[in-house]
Amino acid sequence: MNYPQILDDIFQHVQPLLGQGKVADYIPELAHIPLHKFGMAVQMVDGRSFHIGDADEPFSIQSMSKLFTLTLAMQLAGDAIWQRIGREPSGTPFNSLVQLEYENGIPRNPFINVGALVVTDIILTHLNDARQTVLDFVQMLAANPAIHFDEAVARSEAETGFRNVALANFIKSFGNMHNDPAIVLDAYFHHCSLAMSCLDAARAGLFLANEGRLLKSNEQLITHRQAKYIKSLMLTCGLYDAVGDFAYRVGLPGKSGVGGGILAVMPGHFSVCVWSPGLNESGNSLAGTAALELFTTLTGISIF
Ligand code: DON
């Protein structure tokens, strides 16, 4: 397979799409990210990696962080997390409040905002410092100690994230948040503000393609079974109310963020991260989705 050529073809193909869509300006600090950016990185389980475009430029990973926080919560609390979070697609926008009321404060899944707030609460209960733990974890996964929180982005969300504040307090009222909502929110906003490149993210996500094992040390980070659970949730819940369209077009488990990143994995083969800040109406990267669709089409490799 000629991966450099395939990435080159994709890069040419997405050019007319760059500049389309809308940046996530509901987080003011993300409003000025140039719309025409595009990067893509593929990390293979055999150690090879390929990339193109702005693949080494850090971007705001936003909800892609929910993958890493869920992994940590699973490590810490195992199956007990499912007493507090569901495993079904929500079919509603990622910041919706409506379902929570009639489902008694149990978030539909760990990848909507309120689900990730409960995940963060679980980490906090076990470790006291959910901010630093998650930063250390992604630095280790990506083998890059330079990965950092973008404090301006975290502050921007803290100043304007009224929906997340509402969700945290609402869930507290149901007894499904054990720590102080303000501390949980601060950690959550910081996780979302993590600045990583496509190269970082593809490396960080590789354990999911590698049966839960780290490539370099062969350490079993989570069990094979837990890696299966996370990938299943990515496939069914990783792209919010556009998850069906993404599965249809791309055919890989994925997790998106409103920074314009999407991390997807092909079990036993590779992890791939694409970044382009222009979002479609569901809040997923427009050119990023097209690039991944083309990637699985040109390689002929998808889970289906
Ligand atoms: O909480 C928020 O709204 C953002 N920090 C993250 C949302 C997000 O990335 C949803 N993704 N598609």
Tab-separated table of C-alpha atoms and ligand atoms in Angstrom:
chain	number	residue	atom	x	y	z
A	1	MET	CA	0.000	0.000	0.000
A	2	ASN	CA	1.426	3.359	-1.009
A	3	TYR	CA	0.333	5.451	1.979
A	4	PRO	CA	2.306	8.607	1.040
A	5	GLN	CA	0.579	8.620	-2.365
A	6	ILE	CA	-2.831	8.025	-0.793
A	7	LEU	CA	-2.349	10.915	1.642
A	8	ASP	CA	-1.217	13.097	-1.237
A	9	ASP	CA	-4.362	12.214	-3.228
A	10	ILE	CA	-6.519	13.009	-0.207
A	11	PHE	CA	-4.753	16.345	0.309
A	12	GLN	CA	-5.493	17.335	-3.316
A	13	HIS	CA	-9.067	16.121	-3.064
A	14	VAL	CA	-9.982	18.102	0.070
A	15	GLN	CA	-8.556	21.433	-1.177
A	16	PRO	CA	-11.963	22.721	-2.408
A	17	LEU	CA	-13.479	21.869	0.990
A	18	LEU	CA	-10.977	23.906	3.016
A	19	GLY	CA	-12.635	27.167	3.942
A	20	GLN	CA	-16.075	25.561	4.027
A	21	GLY	CA	-17.959	24.950	7.269
A	22	LYS	CA	-17.728	27.043	10.394
A	23	VAL	CA	-15.206	27.190	13.236
A	24	ALA	CA	-16.527	26.518	16.749
A	25	ASP	CA	-17.008	30.184	17.626
A	26	TYR	CA	-19.225	29.379	20.617
A	27	ILE	CA	-15.834	29.046	22.323
A	28	PRO	CA	-14.552	32.594	21.563
A	29	GLU	CA	-10.893	31.603	21.669
A	30	LEU	CA	-11.484	29.115	18.823
A	31	ALA	CA	-13.205	31.705	16.616
A	32	HIS	CA	-9.975	32.929	15.048
A	33	ILE	CA	-8.487	29.565	14.002
A	34	PRO	CA	-7.825	29.768	10.228
A	35	LEU	CA	-10.473	27.776	8.358
A	36	HIS	CA	-8.133	26.525	5.628
A	37	LYS	CA	-5.914	24.384	7.892
A	38	PHE	CA	-5.681	20.685	7.128
A	39	GLY	CA	-3.464	17.969	8.567
A	40	MET	CA	-3.574	14.193	8.664
A	41	ALA	CA	-1.358	11.581	10.334
A	42	VAL	CA	-1.483	7.787	10.237
A	43	GLN	CA	0.328	5.670	12.813
A	44	MET	CA	0.613	1.980	11.980
A	45	VAL	CA	0.877	-0.793	14.590
A	46	ASP	CA	4.045	-1.958	12.817
A	47	GLY	CA	5.703	1.352	13.808
A	48	ARG	CA	5.527	3.167	10.462
A	49	SER	CA	3.855	6.570	10.297
A	50	PHE	CA	2.790	8.887	7.506
A	51	HIS	CA	1.510	12.431	7.508
A	52	ILE	CA	0.593	15.374	5.330
A	53	GLY	CA	-0.285	19.075	5.547
A	54	ASP	CA	-0.426	20.734	8.983
A	55	ALA	CA	-0.053	17.380	10.767
A	56	ASP	CA	2.540	18.708	13.213
A	57	GLU	CA	0.624	21.838	14.224
A	58	PRO	CA	-1.055	21.629	17.656
A	59	PHE	CA	-4.823	22.214	17.673
A	60	SER	CA	-7.470	22.178	20.374
A	61	ILE	CA	-8.500	18.538	20.748
A	62	GLN	CA	-11.744	19.400	22.594
A	63	SER	CA	-13.991	16.309	22.737
A	64	MET	CA	-11.290	13.994	21.433
A	65	SER	CA	-10.073	14.253	25.052
A	66	LYS	CA	-13.160	12.236	26.059
A	67	LEU	CA	-11.414	9.158	24.659
A	68	PHE	CA	-8.455	9.584	26.966
A	69	THR	CA	-10.524	10.426	30.045
A	70	LEU	CA	-12.783	7.418	29.446
A	71	THR	CA	-9.717	5.172	29.154
A	72	LEU	CA	-8.402	6.475	32.479
A	73	ALA	CA	-11.772	6.085	34.204
A	74	MET	CA	-11.991	2.504	32.947
A	75	GLN	CA	-8.504	1.812	34.280
A	76	LEU	CA	-9.443	3.283	37.645
A	77	ALA	CA	-13.007	2.105	38.177
A	78	GLY	CA	-13.613	-0.709	35.666
A	79	ASP	CA	-17.205	-1.712	34.942
A	80	ALA	CA	-18.519	0.290	37.910
A	81	ILE	CA	-18.632	3.363	35.677
A	82	TRP	CA	-21.662	1.875	33.908
A	83	GLN	CA	-23.746	2.324	37.032
A	84	ARG	CA	-23.509	6.058	36.371
A	85	ILE	CA	-23.282	6.361	32.561
A	86	GLY	CA	-25.175	4.697	29.706
A	87	ARG	CA	-23.864	3.173	26.506
A	88	GLU	CA	-26.413	4.244	23.914
A	89	PRO	CA	-26.158	6.904	21.206
A	90	SER	CA	-27.967	10.043	22.285
A	91	GLY	CA	-29.344	11.189	18.941
A	92	THR	CA	-29.173	14.710	20.369
A	93	PRO	CA	-26.516	17.440	20.172
A	94	PHE	CA	-23.435	16.917	22.356
A	95	ASN	CA	-24.444	19.610	24.848
A	96	SER	CA	-28.144	18.790	25.103
A	97	LEU	CA	-29.935	18.931	28.451
A	98	VAL	CA	-33.306	17.409	27.532
A	99	GLN	CA	-32.619	13.661	27.871
A	100	LEU	CA	-31.112	14.011	31.321
A	101	GLU	CA	-34.360	15.064	32.951
A	102	TYR	CA	-36.411	12.042	31.954
A	103	GLU	CA	-33.495	9.618	32.247
A	104	ASN	CA	-32.939	10.571	35.889
A	105	GLY	CA	-29.510	12.109	35.529
A	106	ILE	CA	-27.826	9.146	33.825
A	107	PRO	CA	-25.993	10.481	30.720
A	108	ARG	CA	-26.636	8.444	27.586
A	109	ASN	CA	-22.940	7.778	26.991
A	110	PRO	CA	-19.444	8.935	28.035
A	111	PHE	CA	-18.864	10.930	24.846
A	112	ILE	CA	-21.550	13.577	25.222
A	113	ASN	CA	-20.500	16.509	27.394
A	114	VAL	CA	-22.459	15.450	30.453
A	115	GLY	CA	-21.122	11.895	30.181
A	116	ALA	CA	-17.581	13.258	30.133
A	117	LEU	CA	-18.358	15.388	33.182
A	118	VAL	CA	-19.306	12.200	35.076
A	119	VAL	CA	-16.145	10.498	33.749
A	120	THR	CA	-14.081	13.448	35.042
A	121	ASP	CA	-15.883	13.223	38.392
A	122	ILE	CA	-14.892	9.532	38.609
A	123	ILE	CA	-11.234	10.328	37.882
A	124	LEU	CA	-11.299	13.095	40.482
A	125	THR	CA	-12.708	10.775	43.146
A	126	HIS	CA	-9.882	8.297	42.563
A	127	LEU	CA	-6.953	10.625	42.042
A	128	ASN	CA	-7.668	14.117	43.458
A	129	ASP	CA	-5.987	15.852	40.530
A	130	ALA	CA	-7.916	15.120	37.342
A	131	ARG	CA	-6.169	17.905	35.435
A	132	GLN	CA	-2.563	16.856	35.857
A	133	THR	CA	-3.345	13.130	35.653
A	134	VAL	CA	-4.894	13.500	32.225
A	135	LEU	CA	-2.071	15.736	31.008
A	136	ASP	CA	0.535	13.205	32.179
A	137	PHE	CA	-1.459	10.405	30.563
A	138	VAL	CA	-1.663	11.962	27.081
A	139	GLN	CA	1.980	13.088	27.210
A	140	MET	CA	2.934	9.480	27.953
A	141	LEU	CA	0.645	8.064	25.240
A	142	ALA	CA	1.912	10.480	22.600
A	143	ALA	CA	5.518	10.292	23.859
A	144	ASN	CA	5.586	14.082	23.823
A	145	PRO	CA	6.230	16.015	27.058
A	146	ALA	CA	5.539	19.298	25.225
A	147	ILE	CA	1.789	18.631	25.064
A	148	HIS	CA	0.091	21.265	27.207
A	149	PHE	CA	-3.205	22.840	28.161
A	150	ASP	CA	-4.050	25.951	26.151
A	151	GLU	CA	-4.922	28.135	29.126
A	152	ALA	CA	-6.548	30.793	26.926
A	153	VAL	CA	-8.938	28.177	25.479
A	154	ALA	CA	-9.703	26.735	28.935
A	155	ARG	CA	-10.403	30.231	30.274
A	156	SER	CA	-12.535	31.095	27.253
A	157	GLU	CA	-14.740	28.063	27.893
A	158	ALA	CA	-14.899	28.712	31.618
A	159	GLU	CA	-16.164	32.228	30.872
A	160	THR	CA	-18.791	31.191	28.326
A	161	GLY	CA	-19.603	27.514	28.967
A	162	PHE	CA	-22.953	28.157	30.609
A	163	ARG	CA	-24.472	24.971	29.201
A	164	ASN	CA	-21.738	22.830	30.690
A	165	VAL	CA	-22.199	24.640	34.013
A	166	ALA	CA	-25.916	23.867	33.796
A	167	LEU	CA	-25.221	20.209	32.942
A	168	ALA	CA	-22.810	19.816	35.867
A	169	ASN	CA	-25.246	21.324	38.341
A	170	PHE	CA	-28.183	19.390	36.906
A	171	ILE	CA	-26.338	16.089	37.262
A	172	LYS	CA	-25.324	17.046	40.790
A	173	SER	CA	-29.017	17.482	41.626
A	174	PHE	CA	-29.567	13.821	40.651
A	175	GLY	CA	-26.702	12.692	42.897
A	176	ASN	CA	-24.620	11.648	39.888
A	177	MET	CA	-21.740	14.010	40.623
A	178	HIS	CA	-19.789	13.330	43.798
A	179	ASN	CA	-17.316	16.212	43.721
A	180	ASP	CA	-17.730	19.978	43.610
A	181	PRO	CA	-19.133	20.856	40.137
A	182	ALA	CA	-16.764	23.840	39.899
A	183	ILE	CA	-13.709	21.590	40.301
A	184	VAL	CA	-15.070	19.017	37.831
A	185	LEU	CA	-15.797	21.756	35.289
A	186	ASP	CA	-12.332	23.260	35.671
A	187	ALA	CA	-10.745	19.864	34.968
A	188	TYR	CA	-13.137	19.176	32.069
A	189	PHE	CA	-12.435	22.551	30.404
A	190	HIS	CA	-8.711	21.907	30.725
A	191	HIS	CA	-8.989	18.420	29.198
A	192	CYS	CA	-10.845	19.953	26.244
A	193	SER	CA	-8.178	22.651	25.895
A	194	LEU	CA	-5.332	20.150	25.357
A	195	ALA	CA	-3.250	21.240	22.369
A	196	MET	CA	-2.023	18.300	20.314
A	197	SER	CA	-1.007	17.771	16.723
A	198	CYS	CA	-2.358	15.072	14.399
A	199	LEU	CA	0.962	13.254	14.893
A	200	ASP	CA	0.550	13.391	18.683
A	201	ALA	CA	-3.055	12.236	18.574
A	202	ALA	CA	-2.439	9.374	16.144
A	203	ARG	CA	0.366	8.114	18.420
A	204	ALA	CA	-1.786	8.598	21.515
A	205	GLY	CA	-4.682	6.610	20.052
A	206	LEU	CA	-2.601	3.719	18.808
A	207	PHE	CA	-3.182	1.534	21.887
A	208	LEU	CA	-6.794	1.193	20.773
A	209	ALA	CA	-5.707	-0.295	17.454
A	210	ASN	CA	-3.182	-2.444	19.320
A	211	GLU	CA	-5.553	-4.410	21.606
A	212	GLY	CA	-5.060	-2.006	24.507
A	213	ARG	CA	-1.256	-2.352	24.485
A	214	LEU	CA	1.385	0.367	24.172
A	215	LEU	CA	3.463	-0.172	21.065
A	216	LYS	CA	6.905	0.681	22.478
A	217	SER	CA	6.835	-1.093	25.843
A	218	ASN	CA	4.143	-3.683	25.026
A	219	GLU	CA	2.522	-2.694	28.347
A	220	GLN	CA	-1.153	-3.692	28.562
A	221	LEU	CA	-2.702	-0.278	29.310
A	222	ILE	CA	-6.272	-1.536	29.426
A	223	THR	CA	-7.525	-5.036	28.796
A	224	HIS	CA	-8.288	-6.249	25.289
A	225	ARG	CA	-11.936	-6.389	26.361
A	226	GLN	CA	-11.887	-2.746	27.561
A	227	ALA	CA	-10.274	-1.657	24.281
A	228	LYS	CA	-13.138	-3.388	22.466
A	229	TYR	CA	-15.677	-1.543	24.642
A	230	ILE	CA	-14.113	1.858	23.901
A	231	LYS	CA	-14.010	1.229	20.148
A	232	SER	CA	-17.625	0.038	20.185
A	233	LEU	CA	-18.616	3.253	21.942
A	234	MET	CA	-16.653	5.291	19.409
A	235	LEU	CA	-18.544	3.600	16.606
A	236	THR	CA	-21.957	4.097	18.194
A	237	CYS	CA	-21.482	7.397	20.055
A	238	GLY	CA	-18.235	9.045	18.899
A	239	LEU	CA	-19.704	11.571	16.496
A	240	TYR	CA	-22.871	12.576	18.303
A	241	ASP	CA	-25.998	12.817	16.178
A	242	ALA	CA	-23.931	12.325	12.997
A	243	VAL	CA	-22.578	8.962	14.115
A	244	GLY	CA	-24.634	6.975	11.606
A	245	ASP	CA	-23.488	9.089	8.675
A	246	PHE	CA	-19.837	8.778	9.789
A	247	ALA	CA	-20.081	4.980	10.168
A	248	TYR	CA	-21.688	4.782	6.721
A	249	ARG	CA	-19.120	6.954	4.999
A	250	VAL	CA	-15.920	6.107	6.883
A	251	GLY	CA	-16.520	2.690	8.426
A	252	LEU	CA	-14.152	3.190	11.381
A	253	PRO	CA	-14.680	3.878	15.104
A	254	GLY	CA	-13.908	7.576	15.609
A	255	LYS	CA	-14.053	10.457	18.052
A	256	SER	CA	-14.423	14.048	16.989
A	257	GLY	CA	-13.900	17.396	18.671
A	258	VAL	CA	-15.177	20.880	17.868
A	259	GLY	CA	-11.568	21.985	17.356
A	260	GLY	CA	-11.922	20.156	14.025
A	261	GLY	CA	-10.019	16.998	14.930
A	262	ILE	CA	-11.180	13.412	14.410
A	263	LEU	CA	-9.271	10.417	15.756
A	264	ALA	CA	-10.196	7.064	14.221
A	265	VAL	CA	-8.774	3.572	14.580
A	266	MET	CA	-8.593	0.435	12.504
A	267	PRO	CA	-8.120	-2.462	14.934
A	268	GLY	CA	-4.917	-4.385	14.251
A	269	HIS	CA	-3.774	-1.873	11.641
A	270	PHE	CA	-3.529	1.851	12.465
A	271	SER	CA	-4.784	4.952	14.197
A	272	VAL	CA	-5.397	8.061	12.115
A	273	CYS	CA	-5.976	11.665	13.103
A	274	VAL	CA	-7.233	14.359	10.779
A	275	TRP	CA	-7.658	18.045	11.565
A	276	SER	CA	-9.508	20.749	9.697
A	277	PRO	CA	-11.335	23.415	11.733
A	278	GLY	CA	-14.364	23.977	9.443
A	279	LEU	CA	-17.274	22.109	11.065
A	280	ASN	CA	-20.533	20.788	9.601
A	281	GLU	CA	-23.913	21.351	11.335
A	282	SER	CA	-23.288	18.447	13.722
A	283	GLY	CA	-20.024	19.962	14.964
A	284	ASN	CA	-17.739	17.506	13.165
A	285	SER	CA	-14.909	18.470	10.819
A	286	LEU	CA	-16.278	18.752	7.296
A	287	ALA	CA	-13.043	18.206	5.356
A	288	GLY	CA	-11.845	15.775	8.042
A	289	THR	CA	-14.814	13.484	7.514
A	290	ALA	CA	-14.349	13.646	3.736
A	291	ALA	CA	-10.633	12.838	4.127
A	292	LEU	CA	-11.333	9.797	6.286
A	293	GLU	CA	-14.015	8.602	3.879
A	294	LEU	CA	-11.500	8.825	1.063
A	295	PHE	CA	-8.824	7.138	3.168
A	296	THR	CA	-10.913	4.013	3.797
A	297	THR	CA	-12.086	4.049	0.164
A	298	LEU	CA	-8.597	4.335	-1.334
A	299	THR	CA	-6.980	1.836	1.059
A	300	GLY	CA	-9.948	-0.513	0.981
A	301	ILE	CA	-9.437	-0.903	4.755
A	302	SER	CA	-12.329	-0.375	7.151
A	303	ILE	CA	-13.967	-2.498	9.827
A	304	PHE	CA	-16.728	-3.473	7.375
B	1	DON	O1	-17.779	21.235	26.152
B	1	DON	C1	-17.743	21.665	24.994
B	1	DON	O2	-18.729	22.133	24.436
B	1	DON	C2	-16.425	21.587	24.264
B	1	DON	N1	-15.338	21.807	25.168
B	1	DON	C3	-16.250	20.244	23.622
B	1	DON	C4	-17.340	19.898	22.662
B	1	DON	C5	-16.911	19.037	21.547
B	1	DON	O3	-15.773	18.989	21.139
B	1	DON	C6	-17.978	18.302	20.884
B	1	DON	N2	-17.476	17.711	19.703
B	1	DON	N3	-17.768	17.481	18.645
